[in-house]
CSV table of C-alpha atoms in Angstrom, one decimal:
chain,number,residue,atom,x,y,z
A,3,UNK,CA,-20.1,175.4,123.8
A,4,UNK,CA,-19.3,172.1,125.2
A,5,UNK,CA,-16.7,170.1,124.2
A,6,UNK,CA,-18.9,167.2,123.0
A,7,UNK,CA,-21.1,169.5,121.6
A,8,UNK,CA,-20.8,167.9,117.8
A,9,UNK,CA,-21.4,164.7,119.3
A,10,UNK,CA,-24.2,165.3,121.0
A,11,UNK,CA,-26.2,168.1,119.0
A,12,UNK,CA,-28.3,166.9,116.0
A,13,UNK,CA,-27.8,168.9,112.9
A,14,UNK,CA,-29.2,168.9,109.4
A,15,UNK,CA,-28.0,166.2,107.0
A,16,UNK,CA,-28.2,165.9,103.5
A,17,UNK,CA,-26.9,162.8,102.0
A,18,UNK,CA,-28.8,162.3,99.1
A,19,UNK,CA,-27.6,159.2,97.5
A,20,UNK,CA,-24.5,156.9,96.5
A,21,UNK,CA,-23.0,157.4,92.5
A,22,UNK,CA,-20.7,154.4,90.9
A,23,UNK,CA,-17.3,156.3,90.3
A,24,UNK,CA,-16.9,155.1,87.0
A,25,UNK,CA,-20.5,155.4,85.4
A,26,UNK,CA,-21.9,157.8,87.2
A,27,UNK,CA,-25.3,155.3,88.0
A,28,UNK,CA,-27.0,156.2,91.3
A,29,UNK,CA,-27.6,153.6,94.3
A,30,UNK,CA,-30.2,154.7,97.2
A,31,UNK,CA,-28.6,156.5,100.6
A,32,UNK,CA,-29.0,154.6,104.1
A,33,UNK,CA,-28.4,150.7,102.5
A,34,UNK,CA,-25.8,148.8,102.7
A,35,UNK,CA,-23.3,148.9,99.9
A,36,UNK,CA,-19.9,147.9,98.7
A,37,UNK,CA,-18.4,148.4,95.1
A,38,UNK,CA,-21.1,149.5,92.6
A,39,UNK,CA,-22.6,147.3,89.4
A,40,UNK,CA,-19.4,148.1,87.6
A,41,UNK,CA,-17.2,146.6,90.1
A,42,UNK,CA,-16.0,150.5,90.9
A,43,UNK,CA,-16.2,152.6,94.3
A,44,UNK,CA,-19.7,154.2,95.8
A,45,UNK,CA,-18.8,158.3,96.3
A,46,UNK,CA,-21.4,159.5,98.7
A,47,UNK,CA,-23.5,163.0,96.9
A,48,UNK,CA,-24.8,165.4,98.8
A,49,UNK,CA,-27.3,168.6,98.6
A,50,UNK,CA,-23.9,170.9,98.2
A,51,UNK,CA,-27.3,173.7,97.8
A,52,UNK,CA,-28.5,173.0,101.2
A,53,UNK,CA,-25.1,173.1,102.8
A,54,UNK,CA,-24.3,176.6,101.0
A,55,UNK,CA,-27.6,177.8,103.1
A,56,UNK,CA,-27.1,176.0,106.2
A,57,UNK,CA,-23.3,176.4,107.1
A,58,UNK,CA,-21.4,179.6,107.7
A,59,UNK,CA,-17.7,179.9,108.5
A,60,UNK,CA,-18.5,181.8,111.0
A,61,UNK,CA,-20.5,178.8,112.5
A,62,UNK,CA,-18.4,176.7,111.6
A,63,UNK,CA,-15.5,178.4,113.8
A,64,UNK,CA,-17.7,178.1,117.0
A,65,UNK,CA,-17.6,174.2,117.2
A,66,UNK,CA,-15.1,172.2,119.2
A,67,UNK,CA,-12.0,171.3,116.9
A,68,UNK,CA,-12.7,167.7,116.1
A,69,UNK,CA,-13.5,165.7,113.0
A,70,UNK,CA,-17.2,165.9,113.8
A,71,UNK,CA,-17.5,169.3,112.9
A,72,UNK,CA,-18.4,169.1,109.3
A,73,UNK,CA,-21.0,166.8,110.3
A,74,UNK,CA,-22.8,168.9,107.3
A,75,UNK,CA,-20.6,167.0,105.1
A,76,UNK,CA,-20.6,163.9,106.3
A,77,UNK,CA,-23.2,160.6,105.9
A,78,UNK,CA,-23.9,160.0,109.8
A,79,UNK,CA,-26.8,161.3,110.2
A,80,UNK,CA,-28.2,161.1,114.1
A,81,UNK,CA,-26.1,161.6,117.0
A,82,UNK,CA,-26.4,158.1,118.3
A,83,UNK,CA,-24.7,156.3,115.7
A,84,UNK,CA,-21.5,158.3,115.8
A,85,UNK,CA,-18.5,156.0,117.4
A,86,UNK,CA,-15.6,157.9,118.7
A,87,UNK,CA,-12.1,157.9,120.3
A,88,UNK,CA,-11.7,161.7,120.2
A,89,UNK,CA,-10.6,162.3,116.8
A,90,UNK,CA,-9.2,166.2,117.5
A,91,UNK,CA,-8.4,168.1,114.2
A,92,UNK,CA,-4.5,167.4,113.8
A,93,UNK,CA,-2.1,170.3,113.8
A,94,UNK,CA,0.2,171.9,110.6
A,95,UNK,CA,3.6,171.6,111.9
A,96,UNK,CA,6.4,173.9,110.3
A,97,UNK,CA,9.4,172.4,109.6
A,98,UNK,CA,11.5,175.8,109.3
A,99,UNK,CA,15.2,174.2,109.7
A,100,UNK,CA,14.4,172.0,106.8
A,101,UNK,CA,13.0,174.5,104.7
A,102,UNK,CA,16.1,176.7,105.5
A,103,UNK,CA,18.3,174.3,104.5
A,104,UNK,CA,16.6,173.6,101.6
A,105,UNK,CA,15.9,177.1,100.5
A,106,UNK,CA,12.5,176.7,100.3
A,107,UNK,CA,9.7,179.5,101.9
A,108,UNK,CA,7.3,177.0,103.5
A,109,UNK,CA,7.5,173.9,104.6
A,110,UNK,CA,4.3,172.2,106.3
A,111,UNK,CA,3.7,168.5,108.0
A,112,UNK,CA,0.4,167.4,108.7
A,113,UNK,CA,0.5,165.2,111.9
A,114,UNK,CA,-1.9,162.2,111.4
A,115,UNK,CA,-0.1,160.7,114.2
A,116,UNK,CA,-2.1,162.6,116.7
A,117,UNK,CA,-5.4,160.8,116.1
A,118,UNK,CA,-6.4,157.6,118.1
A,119,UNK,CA,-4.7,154.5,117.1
A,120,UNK,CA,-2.3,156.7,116.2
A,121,UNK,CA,-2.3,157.1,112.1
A,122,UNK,CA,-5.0,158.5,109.7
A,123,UNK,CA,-6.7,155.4,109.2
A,124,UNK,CA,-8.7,156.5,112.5
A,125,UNK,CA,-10.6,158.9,110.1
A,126,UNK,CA,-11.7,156.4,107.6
A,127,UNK,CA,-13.0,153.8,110.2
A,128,UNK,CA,-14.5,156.1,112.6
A,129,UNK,CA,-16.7,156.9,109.6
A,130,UNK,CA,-17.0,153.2,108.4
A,131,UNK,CA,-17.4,152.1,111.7
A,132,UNK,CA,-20.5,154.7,112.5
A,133,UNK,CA,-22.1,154.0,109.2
A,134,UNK,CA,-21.8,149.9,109.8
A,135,UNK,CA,-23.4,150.6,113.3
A,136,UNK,CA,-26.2,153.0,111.8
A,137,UNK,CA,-26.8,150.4,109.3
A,138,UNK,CA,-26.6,147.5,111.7
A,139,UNK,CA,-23.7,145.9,110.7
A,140,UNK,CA,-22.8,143.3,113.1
A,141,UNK,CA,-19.4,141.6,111.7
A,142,UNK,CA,-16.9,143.6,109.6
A,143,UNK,CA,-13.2,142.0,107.8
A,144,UNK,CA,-10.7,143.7,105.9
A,145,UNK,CA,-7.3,143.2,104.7
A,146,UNK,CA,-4.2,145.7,106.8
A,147,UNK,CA,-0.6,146.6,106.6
A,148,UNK,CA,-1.6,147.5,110.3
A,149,UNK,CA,-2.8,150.7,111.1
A,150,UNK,CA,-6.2,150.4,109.3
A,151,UNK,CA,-6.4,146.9,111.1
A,152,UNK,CA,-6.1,149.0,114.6
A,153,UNK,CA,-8.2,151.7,114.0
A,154,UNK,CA,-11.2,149.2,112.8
A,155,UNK,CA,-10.5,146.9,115.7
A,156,UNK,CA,-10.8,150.0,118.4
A,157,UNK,CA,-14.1,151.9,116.5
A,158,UNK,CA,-15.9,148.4,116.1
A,159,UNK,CA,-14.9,147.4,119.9
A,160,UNK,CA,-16.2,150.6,120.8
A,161,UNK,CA,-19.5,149.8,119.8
A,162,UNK,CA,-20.0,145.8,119.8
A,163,UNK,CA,-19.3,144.9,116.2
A,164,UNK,CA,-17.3,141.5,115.7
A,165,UNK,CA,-14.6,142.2,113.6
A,166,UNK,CA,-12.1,139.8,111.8
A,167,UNK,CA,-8.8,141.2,110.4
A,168,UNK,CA,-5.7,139.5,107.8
A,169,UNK,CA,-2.6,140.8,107.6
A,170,UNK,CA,0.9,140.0,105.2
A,171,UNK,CA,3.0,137.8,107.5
A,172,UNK,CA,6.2,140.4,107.7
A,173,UNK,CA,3.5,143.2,109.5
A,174,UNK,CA,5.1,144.3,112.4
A,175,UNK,CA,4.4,142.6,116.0
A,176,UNK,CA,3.5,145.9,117.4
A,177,UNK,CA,0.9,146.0,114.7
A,178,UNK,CA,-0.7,142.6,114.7
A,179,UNK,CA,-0.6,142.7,118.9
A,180,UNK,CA,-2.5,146.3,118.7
A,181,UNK,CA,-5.1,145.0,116.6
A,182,UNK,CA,-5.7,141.7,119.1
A,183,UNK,CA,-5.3,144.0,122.2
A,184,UNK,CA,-8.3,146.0,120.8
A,185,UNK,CA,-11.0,143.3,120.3
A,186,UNK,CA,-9.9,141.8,117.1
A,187,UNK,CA,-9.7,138.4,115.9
A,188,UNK,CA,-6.3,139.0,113.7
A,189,UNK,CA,-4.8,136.2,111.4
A,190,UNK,CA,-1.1,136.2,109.7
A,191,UNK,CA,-1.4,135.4,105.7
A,192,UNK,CA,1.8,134.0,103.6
A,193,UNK,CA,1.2,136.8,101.2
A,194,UNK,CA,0.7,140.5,100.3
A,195,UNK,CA,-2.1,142.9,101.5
A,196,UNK,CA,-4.0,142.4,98.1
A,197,UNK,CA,-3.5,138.9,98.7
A,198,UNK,CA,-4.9,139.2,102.8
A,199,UNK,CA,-8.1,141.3,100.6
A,200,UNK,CA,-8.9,138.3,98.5
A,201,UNK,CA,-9.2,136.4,101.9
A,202,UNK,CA,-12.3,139.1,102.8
A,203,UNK,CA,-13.2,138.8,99.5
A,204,UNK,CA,-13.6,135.3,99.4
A,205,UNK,CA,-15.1,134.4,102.3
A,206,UNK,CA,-17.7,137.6,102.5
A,207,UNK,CA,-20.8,134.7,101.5
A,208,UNK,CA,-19.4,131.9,103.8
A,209,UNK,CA,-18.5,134.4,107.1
A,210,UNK,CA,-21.3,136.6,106.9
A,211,UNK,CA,-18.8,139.6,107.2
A,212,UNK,CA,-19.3,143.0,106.0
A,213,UNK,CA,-16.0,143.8,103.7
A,214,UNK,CA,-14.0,147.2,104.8
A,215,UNK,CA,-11.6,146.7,102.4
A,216,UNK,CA,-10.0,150.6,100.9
A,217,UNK,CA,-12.9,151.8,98.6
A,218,UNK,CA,-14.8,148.7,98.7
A,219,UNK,CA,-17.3,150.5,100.8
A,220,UNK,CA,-18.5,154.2,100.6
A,221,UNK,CA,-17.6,155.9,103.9
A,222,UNK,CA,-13.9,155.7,104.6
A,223,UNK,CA,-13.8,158.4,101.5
A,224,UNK,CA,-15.7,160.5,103.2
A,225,UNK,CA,-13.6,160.1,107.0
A,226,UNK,CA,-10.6,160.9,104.9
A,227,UNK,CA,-12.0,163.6,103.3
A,228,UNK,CA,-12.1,165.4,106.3
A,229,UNK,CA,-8.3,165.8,106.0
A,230,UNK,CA,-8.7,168.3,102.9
A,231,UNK,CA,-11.6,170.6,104.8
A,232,UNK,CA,-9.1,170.8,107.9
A,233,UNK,CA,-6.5,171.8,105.7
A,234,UNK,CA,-8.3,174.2,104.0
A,235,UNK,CA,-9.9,175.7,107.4
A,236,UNK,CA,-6.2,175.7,108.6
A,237,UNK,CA,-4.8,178.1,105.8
A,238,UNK,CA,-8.0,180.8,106.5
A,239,UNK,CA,-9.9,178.7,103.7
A,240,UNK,CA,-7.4,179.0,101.3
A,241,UNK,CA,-5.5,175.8,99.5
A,242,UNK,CA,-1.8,175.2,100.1
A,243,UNK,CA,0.3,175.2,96.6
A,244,UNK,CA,1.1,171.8,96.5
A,245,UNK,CA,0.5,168.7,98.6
A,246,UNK,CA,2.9,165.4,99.2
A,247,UNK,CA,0.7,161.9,99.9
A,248,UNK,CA,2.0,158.8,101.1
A,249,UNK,CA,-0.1,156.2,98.6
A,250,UNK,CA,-1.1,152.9,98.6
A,251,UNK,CA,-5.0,152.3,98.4
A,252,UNK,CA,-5.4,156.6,97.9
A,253,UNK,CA,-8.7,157.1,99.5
A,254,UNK,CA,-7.2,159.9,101.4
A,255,UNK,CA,-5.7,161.6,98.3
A,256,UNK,CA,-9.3,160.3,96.9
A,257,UNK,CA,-11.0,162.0,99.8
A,258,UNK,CA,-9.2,165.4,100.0
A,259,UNK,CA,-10.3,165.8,96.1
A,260,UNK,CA,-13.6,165.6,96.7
A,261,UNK,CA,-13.6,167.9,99.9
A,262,UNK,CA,-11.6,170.5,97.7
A,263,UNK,CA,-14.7,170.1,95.2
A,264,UNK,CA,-17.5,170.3,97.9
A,265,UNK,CA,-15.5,173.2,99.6
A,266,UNK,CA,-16.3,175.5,96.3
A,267,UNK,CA,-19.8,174.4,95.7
A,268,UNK,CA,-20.5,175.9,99.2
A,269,UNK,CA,-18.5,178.9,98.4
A,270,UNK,CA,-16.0,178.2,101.6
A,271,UNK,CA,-12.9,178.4,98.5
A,272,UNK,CA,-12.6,179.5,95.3
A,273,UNK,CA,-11.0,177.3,92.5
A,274,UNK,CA,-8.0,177.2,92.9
A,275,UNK,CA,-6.5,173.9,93.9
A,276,UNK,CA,-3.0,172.6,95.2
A,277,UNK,CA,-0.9,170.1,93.0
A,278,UNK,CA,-1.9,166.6,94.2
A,279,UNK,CA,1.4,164.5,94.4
A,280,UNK,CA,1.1,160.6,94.6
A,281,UNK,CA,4.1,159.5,96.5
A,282,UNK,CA,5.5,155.8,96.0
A,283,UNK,CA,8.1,153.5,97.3
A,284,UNK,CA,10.4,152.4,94.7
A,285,UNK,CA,9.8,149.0,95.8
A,286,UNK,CA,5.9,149.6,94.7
A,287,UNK,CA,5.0,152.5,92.3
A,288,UNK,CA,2.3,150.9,90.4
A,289,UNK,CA,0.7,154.6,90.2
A,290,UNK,CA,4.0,156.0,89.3
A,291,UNK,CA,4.3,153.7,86.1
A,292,UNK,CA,0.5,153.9,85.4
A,293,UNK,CA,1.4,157.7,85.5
A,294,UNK,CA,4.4,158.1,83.6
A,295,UNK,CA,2.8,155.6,81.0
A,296,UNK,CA,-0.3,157.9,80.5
A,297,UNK,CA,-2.3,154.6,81.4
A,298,UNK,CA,-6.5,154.9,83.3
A,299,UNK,CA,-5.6,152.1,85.2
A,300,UNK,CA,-2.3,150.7,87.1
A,301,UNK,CA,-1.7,146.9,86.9
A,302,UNK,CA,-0.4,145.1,90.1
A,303,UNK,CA,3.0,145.3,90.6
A,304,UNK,CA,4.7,142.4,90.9
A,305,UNK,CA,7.3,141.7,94.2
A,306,UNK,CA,6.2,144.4,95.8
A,307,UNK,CA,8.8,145.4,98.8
A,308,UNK,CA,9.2,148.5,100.7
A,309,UNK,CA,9.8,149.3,104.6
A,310,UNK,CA,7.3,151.8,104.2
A,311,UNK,CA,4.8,148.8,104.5
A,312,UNK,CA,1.6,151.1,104.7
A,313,UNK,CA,2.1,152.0,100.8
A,314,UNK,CA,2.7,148.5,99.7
A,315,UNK,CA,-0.2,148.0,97.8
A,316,UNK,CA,0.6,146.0,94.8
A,317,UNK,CA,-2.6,147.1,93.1
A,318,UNK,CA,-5.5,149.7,94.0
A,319,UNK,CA,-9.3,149.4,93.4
A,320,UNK,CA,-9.5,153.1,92.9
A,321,UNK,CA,-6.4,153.4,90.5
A,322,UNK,CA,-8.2,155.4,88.1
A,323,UNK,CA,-9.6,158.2,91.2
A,324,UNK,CA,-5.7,158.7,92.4
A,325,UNK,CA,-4.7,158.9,88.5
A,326,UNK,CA,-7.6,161.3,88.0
A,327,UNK,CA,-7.1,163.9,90.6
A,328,UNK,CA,-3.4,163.8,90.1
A,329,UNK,CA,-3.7,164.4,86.4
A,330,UNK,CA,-6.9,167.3,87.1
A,331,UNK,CA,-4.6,168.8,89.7
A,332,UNK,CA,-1.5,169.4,87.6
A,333,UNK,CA,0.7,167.3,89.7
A,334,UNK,CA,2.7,164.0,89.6
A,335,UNK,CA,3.4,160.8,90.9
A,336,UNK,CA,6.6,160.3,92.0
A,337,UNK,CA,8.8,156.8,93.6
A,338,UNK,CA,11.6,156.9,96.2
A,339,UNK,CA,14.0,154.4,96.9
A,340,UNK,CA,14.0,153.4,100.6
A,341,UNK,CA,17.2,154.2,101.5
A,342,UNK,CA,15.8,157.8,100.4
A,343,UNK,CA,12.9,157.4,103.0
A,344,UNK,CA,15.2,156.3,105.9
A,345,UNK,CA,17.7,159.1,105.3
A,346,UNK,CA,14.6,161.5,105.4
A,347,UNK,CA,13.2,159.9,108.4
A,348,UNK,CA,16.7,160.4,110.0
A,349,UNK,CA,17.0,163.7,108.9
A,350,UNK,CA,13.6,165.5,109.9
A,351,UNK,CA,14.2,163.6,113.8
A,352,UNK,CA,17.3,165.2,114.1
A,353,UNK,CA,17.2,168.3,112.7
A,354,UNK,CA,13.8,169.6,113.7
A,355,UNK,CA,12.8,166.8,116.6
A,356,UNK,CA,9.9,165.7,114.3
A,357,UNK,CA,9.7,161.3,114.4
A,358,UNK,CA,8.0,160.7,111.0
A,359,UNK,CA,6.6,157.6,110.1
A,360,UNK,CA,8.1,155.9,107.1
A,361,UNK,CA,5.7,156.8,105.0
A,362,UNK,CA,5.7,159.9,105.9
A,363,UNK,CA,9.3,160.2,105.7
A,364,UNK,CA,8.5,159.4,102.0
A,365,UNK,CA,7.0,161.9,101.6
A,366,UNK,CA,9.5,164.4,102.7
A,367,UNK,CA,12.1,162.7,100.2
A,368,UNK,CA,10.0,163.1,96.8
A,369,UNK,CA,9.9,166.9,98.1
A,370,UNK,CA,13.1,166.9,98.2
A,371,UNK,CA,13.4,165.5,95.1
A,372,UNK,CA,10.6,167.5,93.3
A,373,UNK,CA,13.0,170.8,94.5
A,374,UNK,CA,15.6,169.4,93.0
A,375,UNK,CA,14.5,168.6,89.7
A,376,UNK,CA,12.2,171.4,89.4
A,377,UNK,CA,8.6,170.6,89.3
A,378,UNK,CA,8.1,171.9,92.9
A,379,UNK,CA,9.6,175.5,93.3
A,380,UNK,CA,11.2,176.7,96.6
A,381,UNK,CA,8.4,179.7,96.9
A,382,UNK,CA,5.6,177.1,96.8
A,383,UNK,CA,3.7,176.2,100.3
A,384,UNK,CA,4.2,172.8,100.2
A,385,UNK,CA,2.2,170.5,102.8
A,386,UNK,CA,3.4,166.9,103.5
A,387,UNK,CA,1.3,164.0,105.1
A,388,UNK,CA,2.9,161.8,108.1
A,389,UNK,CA,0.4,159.4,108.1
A,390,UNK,CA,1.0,157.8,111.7
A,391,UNK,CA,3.2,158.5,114.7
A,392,UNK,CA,6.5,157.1,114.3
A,393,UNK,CA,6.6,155.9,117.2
A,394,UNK,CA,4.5,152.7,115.9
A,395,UNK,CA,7.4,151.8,113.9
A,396,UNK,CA,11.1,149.7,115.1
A,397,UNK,CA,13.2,152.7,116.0
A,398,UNK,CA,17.3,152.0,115.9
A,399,UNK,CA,19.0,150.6,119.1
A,400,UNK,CA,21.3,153.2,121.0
A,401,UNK,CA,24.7,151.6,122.1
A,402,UNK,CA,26.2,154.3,124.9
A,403,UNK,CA,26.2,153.4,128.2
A,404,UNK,CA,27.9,155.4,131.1
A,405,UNK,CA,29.2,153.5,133.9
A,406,UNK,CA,28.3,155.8,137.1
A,407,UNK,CA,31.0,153.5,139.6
A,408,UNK,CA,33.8,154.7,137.7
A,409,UNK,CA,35.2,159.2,137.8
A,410,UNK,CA,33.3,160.7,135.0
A,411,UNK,CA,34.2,163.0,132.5
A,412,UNK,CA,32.3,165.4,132.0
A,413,UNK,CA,33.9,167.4,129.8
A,414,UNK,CA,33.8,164.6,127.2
A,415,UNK,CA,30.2,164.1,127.7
């Protein structure tokens, strides 16, 4: 089979409409849509039926080892709309020295960082991006932290669409340069990400834009979803114990929910499912205190500050979706100071040569911290999400020099 082959082979779809998250009404497939009547996210529905008759594992198993592989599952329907970079199916990196040190049996990273653009972000916009083409979107905005700003910038360069992005003032330069290298018009905002999203918000009517913000339209879900049936596939179709999540917006925590729940309806898993754990920056947990407060709904958080800046979002549209599949799950949500996050970024570059994002280094601290107070147990398989390479992010200076004019020791070095 060629390597392009699930880019250039039409298969059966089976999209069969949009459904308000929160009510449950119905909108018509193939239209343009952002947030439903109620103000709440679009989840795209599919004939699960179909896809049970349709798509074998075995099938399955033949096609390259890219995102577009479940195109079964997915809302692109024709070949010619698809927009991509090469988004290969990211590797499950054991992290045994860790795990030894920590007592623990199994200890699993997935490596968003190996995408294009270099985060996980790629797999919500590549899906955006094809569905705004296929629909004929022509100008797309949205609100970024960074990554999401760069993946949307590359996707929509890749196929013509304008695109016009806002990020908080403090983003890194590596960031706000990425996004403007790759076809971008990008603005600096005095304010936070939620702020940057009123911005698109506001000037949707005036612009003309199409809005991309997180869950304000229906197809980012469903690239992030594709996170869960990759991890799934991974383990021989089986579900890991429990499962660590950077979150800010959530549609990736969002999106691997659903995938677990379309994965049974075509009989690819049973029903079991692993422990969703939402993990915050102390310096933003609104879905920790919505959690630990028993609350639907998490109010914005006020001063939000963390240097993991792609989960500083003061506020979520889809608050009550993360609460909901952490709750349905079994697991928690769970806040980590940031001088936790850097000391587990430190610690997982030095002692097993993996560079984890901040956020992903988060991620690896609340496990730490689940171990020690006991809602994680050391026999559990336990897989953690580095959300983007780390090499996007300021890395400390290093100081020695050797001065080759002058007798070197080399027994000291």
């Amino acid at each position: 089979m060629r390597f392009d082959a699930n880019l250039t082979t039409e298969r059966p779809t089976f999209v069969t409409h949009l459904e308000c998250s929160y009510t449950g009404e119905r909108y018509e497939a193939d239209r343009v849509h952002n947030l439903s009547a109620a103000g709440k996210p679009l989840l795209v529905r599919y004939d699960l039926d179909g896809v049970r008759n349709t798509l074998s594992k075995d099938a399955l198993a033949r096609r390259p080892q890219d995102l577009w592989r479940y195109r079964e599952l997915l809302p692109v329907r024709r070949v010619k709309d698809i927009v991509s970079l090469g988004e290969a199916v990211t590797p499950l990196v054991p992290l045994p020295r860790l795990a030894a040190k920590l007592g623990a049996s199994e200890l699993l990273v997935k490596d968003e960082g190996r995408l294009p653009t270099g985060s996980f972000k790629a797999r919500g916009l590549v899906m955006a991006v094809s569905m705004a083409k296929a629909l004929g979107i022509e100008h797309m905005a949205m609100p970024t932290n960074g990554n999401a700003g760069a993946a949307l910038a590359a996707y929509a360069s890749r196929c013509g669409i304008r695109t016009t992005i806002f990020c908080p003032e403090d983003t890194p330069e590596v960031n706000v340069s990425e996004i403007e290298l790759q076809g971008a018009t990008v603005y600096r905002v005095n304010g936070l990400i939620d702020d940057c999203g009123k911005i698109v918000g506001q000037g949707k009517a005036e612009a003309g834009w199409f809005d991309t913000s997180t869950l304000k339209e229906p197809y980012r879900i469903e690239g992030k979803k594709t996170m869960g049936l990759e991890l799934a596939e991974q383990l021989g179709w089986e579900v890991p114990d429990v499962i660590f999540y950077p979150t800010g917006g959530g549609t990736g925590l969002i999106g691997m929910w659903k995938a677990f729940a379309e994965l049974e309806a075509i009989g690819f898993i049973g029903s079991k499912r692993p422990r969703m754990v939402a993990v915050q920056a102390a310096g933003c947990a609104p879905m920790v205190r919505a959690w630990e407060q028993g609350e639907e709904h998490a109010p914005r958080w006020e001063d939000a500050h963390t240097i993991a800046s792609g989960i500083r979002v003061p506020q979520a549209v889809g608050d009550f979706l993360i609460l909901r599949a952490v709750r349905e799950s079994g697991g928690f949500a769970v806040a980590v100071p940031d001088d936790a996050i850097q000391a587990a970024l430190d610690e997982a570059a030095r002692e097993e040569g993996f560079l984890l994002c901040p956020e992903g280094a988060a991620t690896y601290a609340a496990y730490k911290l689940a171990l020690a107070d006991g809602r994680v147990a050391k026999s559990d398989r336990a897989v953690l999400f580095n959300c983007a390479t780390g090499l996007k992010y300021p890395l400390p200076p290093v100081h020695r020099t050797l001065d080759r004019t002058k007798p070197i020791d080399f027994g000291a070095l």
